[in-house]
Short mmCIF file of C-alpha atoms in Angstrom, two decimals:
data_model
loop_
_atom_site.label_atom_id
_atom_site.label_comp_id
_atom_site.label_asym_id
_atom_site.label_seq_id
_atom_site.Cartn_x
_atom_site.Cartn_y
_atom_site.Cartn_z
CA UNK A 282 45.11 -103.48 -12.46
CA UNK A 283 44.32 -102.93 -8.82
CA UNK A 284 46.58 -103.04 -5.77
CA UNK A 285 45.01 -104.34 -2.56
CA UNK A 286 46.83 -103.44 0.66
CA UNK A 287 46.37 -105.77 3.59
CA UNK A 288 47.67 -105.20 7.11
CA UNK A 289 47.95 -107.53 10.11
CA UNK A 290 49.68 -107.60 13.50
CA UNK A 291 51.27 -110.97 12.85
CA UNK A 292 51.84 -113.45 10.04
CA UNK A 293 53.57 -116.83 9.75
CA UNK A 294 54.20 -119.05 6.76
CA UNK A 295 54.98 -122.74 7.07
CA UNK A 296 58.53 -123.59 6.25
CA UNK A 297 58.65 -126.47 3.71
CA UNK A 298 61.25 -128.40 5.68
CA UNK A 299 59.72 -128.56 9.20
CA UNK A 300 62.28 -128.52 11.98
CA UNK A 301 61.38 -130.42 15.15
CA UNK A 302 61.34 -128.26 18.22
CA UNK A 303 61.55 -124.99 16.30
CA UNK A 304 59.14 -123.82 13.61
CA UNK A 305 60.66 -121.05 11.50
CA UNK A 306 58.56 -118.94 9.09
CA UNK A 307 59.30 -118.31 5.46
CA UNK A 308 60.41 -114.71 4.78
CA UNK A 309 57.44 -114.21 2.41
CA UNK A 310 54.11 -115.95 1.87
CA UNK A 311 54.11 -118.93 -0.51
CA UNK A 312 51.71 -118.78 -3.48
CA UNK A 313 49.35 -121.19 -1.64
CA UNK A 314 48.78 -118.55 1.02
CA UNK A 315 47.79 -116.10 -1.72
CA UNK A 316 45.39 -118.76 -3.06
CA UNK A 317 43.85 -118.97 0.45
CA UNK A 318 43.44 -115.22 0.72
CA UNK A 319 41.76 -114.91 -2.68
CA UNK A 320 39.53 -117.90 -1.92
CA UNK A 321 38.45 -116.33 1.39
CA UNK A 322 37.74 -113.01 -0.25
CA UNK A 323 35.67 -114.60 -3.03
CA UNK A 324 34.01 -117.19 -0.85
CA UNK A 325 34.88 -120.20 -3.00
CA UNK A 326 38.03 -122.03 -4.08
CA UNK A 327 40.21 -119.99 -6.42
CA UNK A 328 42.92 -121.51 -8.54
CA UNK A 329 45.89 -119.31 -9.35
CA UNK A 330 46.52 -121.20 -12.57
CA UNK A 331 43.14 -119.90 -13.84
CA UNK A 332 43.95 -116.24 -13.18
CA UNK A 333 45.52 -114.08 -15.98
CA UNK A 334 48.14 -112.85 -13.50
CA UNK A 335 48.79 -112.23 -9.82
CA UNK A 336 51.67 -110.43 -8.13
CA UNK A 337 52.42 -109.70 -4.44
CA UNK A 338 54.81 -107.88 -2.19
CA UNK A 339 55.20 -108.61 1.54
CA UNK A 340 57.03 -106.63 4.17
CA UNK A 341 57.16 -106.59 7.96
CA UNK A 342 58.81 -104.65 10.77
CA UNK A 343 60.66 -107.78 11.92
CA UNK A 344 60.30 -111.23 13.40
CA UNK A 345 59.74 -112.58 16.85
CA UNK A 346 59.54 -116.03 18.46
CA UNK A 347 56.51 -117.30 20.40
CA UNK A 348 56.12 -120.33 22.64
CA UNK A 349 53.33 -122.71 21.66
CA UNK A 350 51.91 -125.76 23.43
CA UNK A 351 51.42 -128.71 21.17
CA UNK A 352 49.64 -132.07 21.66
CA UNK A 353 51.19 -135.26 20.38
CA UNK A 354 48.85 -137.17 18.05
CA UNK A 355 47.04 -139.90 19.99
CA UNK A 356 48.79 -139.07 23.27
CA UNK A 357 47.91 -137.04 26.30
CA UNK A 358 51.42 -135.57 26.65
CA UNK A 359 52.02 -132.00 25.61
CA UNK A 360 55.19 -130.18 24.59
CA UNK A 361 56.38 -126.66 24.03
CA UNK A 362 57.88 -125.53 20.74
CA UNK A 363 59.29 -122.21 19.55
CA UNK A 364 57.42 -120.73 16.64
CA UNK A 365 58.73 -117.75 14.60
CA UNK A 366 56.37 -115.04 13.31
CA UNK A 367 56.42 -111.70 11.52
CA UNK A 368 54.98 -108.64 13.19
CA UNK A 369 53.39 -105.40 11.82
CA UNK A 370 53.00 -106.82 8.36
CA UNK A 371 51.82 -105.46 5.02
CA UNK A 372 50.82 -107.51 2.03
CA UNK A 373 50.19 -105.85 -1.40
CA UNK A 374 48.28 -107.88 -3.99
CA UNK A 375 48.36 -106.90 -7.70
CA UNK A 376 45.24 -108.26 -9.37
CA UNK A 377 42.87 -107.69 -12.30
CA UNK A 378 40.21 -105.03 -11.74
CA UNK A 379 37.43 -107.62 -11.26
CA UNK A 380 38.84 -108.46 -7.82
CA UNK A 381 37.93 -105.11 -6.39
CA UNK A 382 34.35 -106.12 -5.39
CA UNK A 383 35.64 -109.26 -3.58
CA UNK A 384 37.98 -107.23 -1.37
CA UNK A 385 35.41 -104.45 -0.74
CA UNK A 386 33.29 -107.11 1.01
CA UNK A 387 35.41 -110.22 1.73
CA UNK A 388 33.26 -113.36 2.19
CA UNK A 389 35.46 -114.86 4.95
CA UNK A 390 38.25 -113.72 7.24
CA UNK A 391 41.51 -112.91 5.45
CA UNK A 392 44.39 -114.75 7.11
CA UNK A 393 48.16 -114.34 6.69
CA UNK A 394 49.05 -117.85 7.80
CA UNK A 395 47.26 -119.14 10.85
CA UNK A 396 43.79 -118.46 12.25
CA UNK A 397 45.21 -115.88 14.63
CA UNK A 398 46.88 -113.91 11.82
CA UNK A 399 43.81 -111.93 10.80
CA UNK A 400 44.34 -109.18 8.17
CA UNK A 401 42.28 -106.18 7.27
CA UNK A 402 41.92 -104.40 3.89
CA UNK A 403 43.50 -100.99 4.21
CA UNK A 404 43.25 -99.77 0.63
CA UNK A 405 42.20 -100.77 -2.83
CA UNK A 406 43.77 -98.67 -5.53
CA UNK A 407 43.90 -98.69 -9.33
CA UNK A 408 47.53 -98.58 -10.35
CA UNK A 409 49.61 -98.61 -13.48
CA UNK A 410 53.11 -100.10 -13.43
CA UNK A 411 55.85 -99.39 -15.95
CA UNK A 412 58.69 -101.73 -16.73
CA UNK A 413 62.24 -100.77 -15.69
CA UNK A 414 65.28 -102.08 -13.87
CA UNK A 415 64.06 -102.52 -10.25
CA UNK A 416 64.73 -104.61 -7.16
CA UNK A 417 62.36 -107.52 -6.64
CA UNK A 418 61.47 -108.42 -3.10
CA UNK A 419 58.83 -109.49 -0.63
CA UNK A 420 57.82 -112.23 -3.06
CA UNK A 421 58.88 -115.40 -4.83
CA UNK A 422 60.22 -115.50 -8.35
CA UNK A 423 60.95 -118.28 -10.90
CA UNK A 424 64.47 -119.64 -10.69
CA UNK A 425 65.06 -118.93 -14.38
CA UNK A 426 65.31 -115.23 -13.53
CA UNK A 427 68.77 -116.06 -12.23
CA UNK A 428 68.52 -113.93 -9.08
CA UNK A 429 70.50 -115.07 -6.04
CA UNK A 430 68.44 -116.25 -3.04
CA UNK A 431 67.06 -119.18 -1.10
CA UNK A 432 65.46 -121.79 -3.37
CA UNK A 433 62.42 -123.73 -2.22
CA UNK A 434 59.89 -126.04 -3.87
CA UNK A 435 56.55 -124.48 -2.93
CA UNK A 436 52.92 -125.37 -3.44
CA UNK A 437 51.28 -122.90 -5.85
CA UNK A 438 47.72 -124.20 -5.35
CA UNK A 439 45.79 -126.89 -3.58
CA UNK A 440 42.99 -128.99 -5.09
CA UNK A 441 40.00 -128.50 -2.83
CA UNK A 442 37.75 -131.05 -4.59
CA UNK A 443 39.02 -133.82 -2.30
CA UNK A 444 39.24 -134.19 1.45
CA UNK A 445 41.89 -133.78 2.68
CA UNK A 446 43.06 -131.21 0.18
CA UNK A 447 46.06 -132.14 -1.93
CA UNK A 448 48.79 -130.23 -3.69
CA UNK A 449 47.77 -129.59 -7.27
CA UNK A 450 50.69 -127.59 -8.58
CA UNK A 451 54.21 -127.38 -7.09
CA UNK A 452 57.11 -125.35 -8.50
CA UNK A 453 60.61 -124.28 -7.46
CA UNK A 454 61.07 -120.62 -6.56
CA UNK A 455 63.66 -118.13 -5.43
CA UNK A 456 62.43 -116.72 -2.13
CA UNK A 457 63.24 -112.98 -2.11
CA UNK A 458 62.80 -111.08 1.18
CA UNK A 459 61.91 -107.38 0.96
CA UNK A 460 65.30 -105.62 0.39
CA UNK A 461 66.32 -103.28 3.20
CA UNK A 462 69.80 -102.16 2.17
CA UNK A 463 71.37 -100.83 -1.00
CA UNK A 464 73.40 -104.02 -1.38
CA UNK A 465 70.26 -106.16 -1.15
CA UNK A 466 68.48 -103.99 -3.73
CA UNK A 467 71.39 -104.18 -6.16
CA UNK A 468 71.62 -107.96 -5.71
CA UNK A 469 67.89 -108.46 -6.41
CA UNK A 470 67.58 -106.00 -9.35
CA UNK A 471 66.23 -107.12 -12.65
CA UNK A 472 63.93 -105.90 -15.35
CA UNK A 473 60.46 -105.80 -13.87
CA UNK A 474 57.33 -103.80 -13.40
CA UNK A 475 57.97 -101.01 -10.88
CA UNK A 476 55.78 -99.67 -8.07
CA UNK A 477 57.16 -96.18 -7.35
CA UNK A 478 55.12 -95.82 -4.10
CA UNK A 479 56.77 -98.87 -2.58
CA UNK A 480 60.06 -98.40 -4.51
CA UNK A 481 59.96 -102.15 -5.40
CA UNK A 482 59.69 -104.28 -8.51
CA UNK A 483 56.61 -106.45 -8.93
CA UNK A 484 56.75 -109.87 -10.56
CA UNK A 485 53.41 -110.91 -12.11
CA UNK A 486 52.97 -114.68 -12.06
CA UNK A 487 51.05 -116.21 -14.97
CA UNK A 488 50.72 -119.87 -13.97
CA UNK A 489 48.02 -120.53 -16.49
CA UNK A 490 50.35 -120.04 -19.49
#
């Protein structure tokens, strides 16, 4: 398995229930964002349900709020909304070895949300993870793990064979922010693969099974 480290100044992930006048960001990227990153790296649509596994961990230094001018559809009027974003972000992808060549020379820009959230590849490293009791965080997990957290129905992957694209696979998840305190780590602890360098558990999704 390899671990790909991406870094970016900013990131934002669309909240499933859009709120008019204020656009919050999800605490972690949804699986569809991971699909977009892998597709950009490879240069063609990638479907997560066809991969043997994929895991990810996201962390940031905090969140800010930006002001954004929007245009109403079919009208000349504009409006200003507040849009939340993460800053100084890191995303770690856990992938089969065959993905190393795609991230050595990504085909397209790697984006952590919007077109302005450009990410760079900082490191690609072969890594071995052992199973133990560890806190999960910076990711989404299946609800049957029983961990406490915000539950959302998220798109796993889009079908790019039609225009516009359409949701191909949607599942409910527990959204688990990267734990910062001892209490958060204890609350999110379960049996998982453990990355000792990040001191975090890694959940490997196997959507093809």
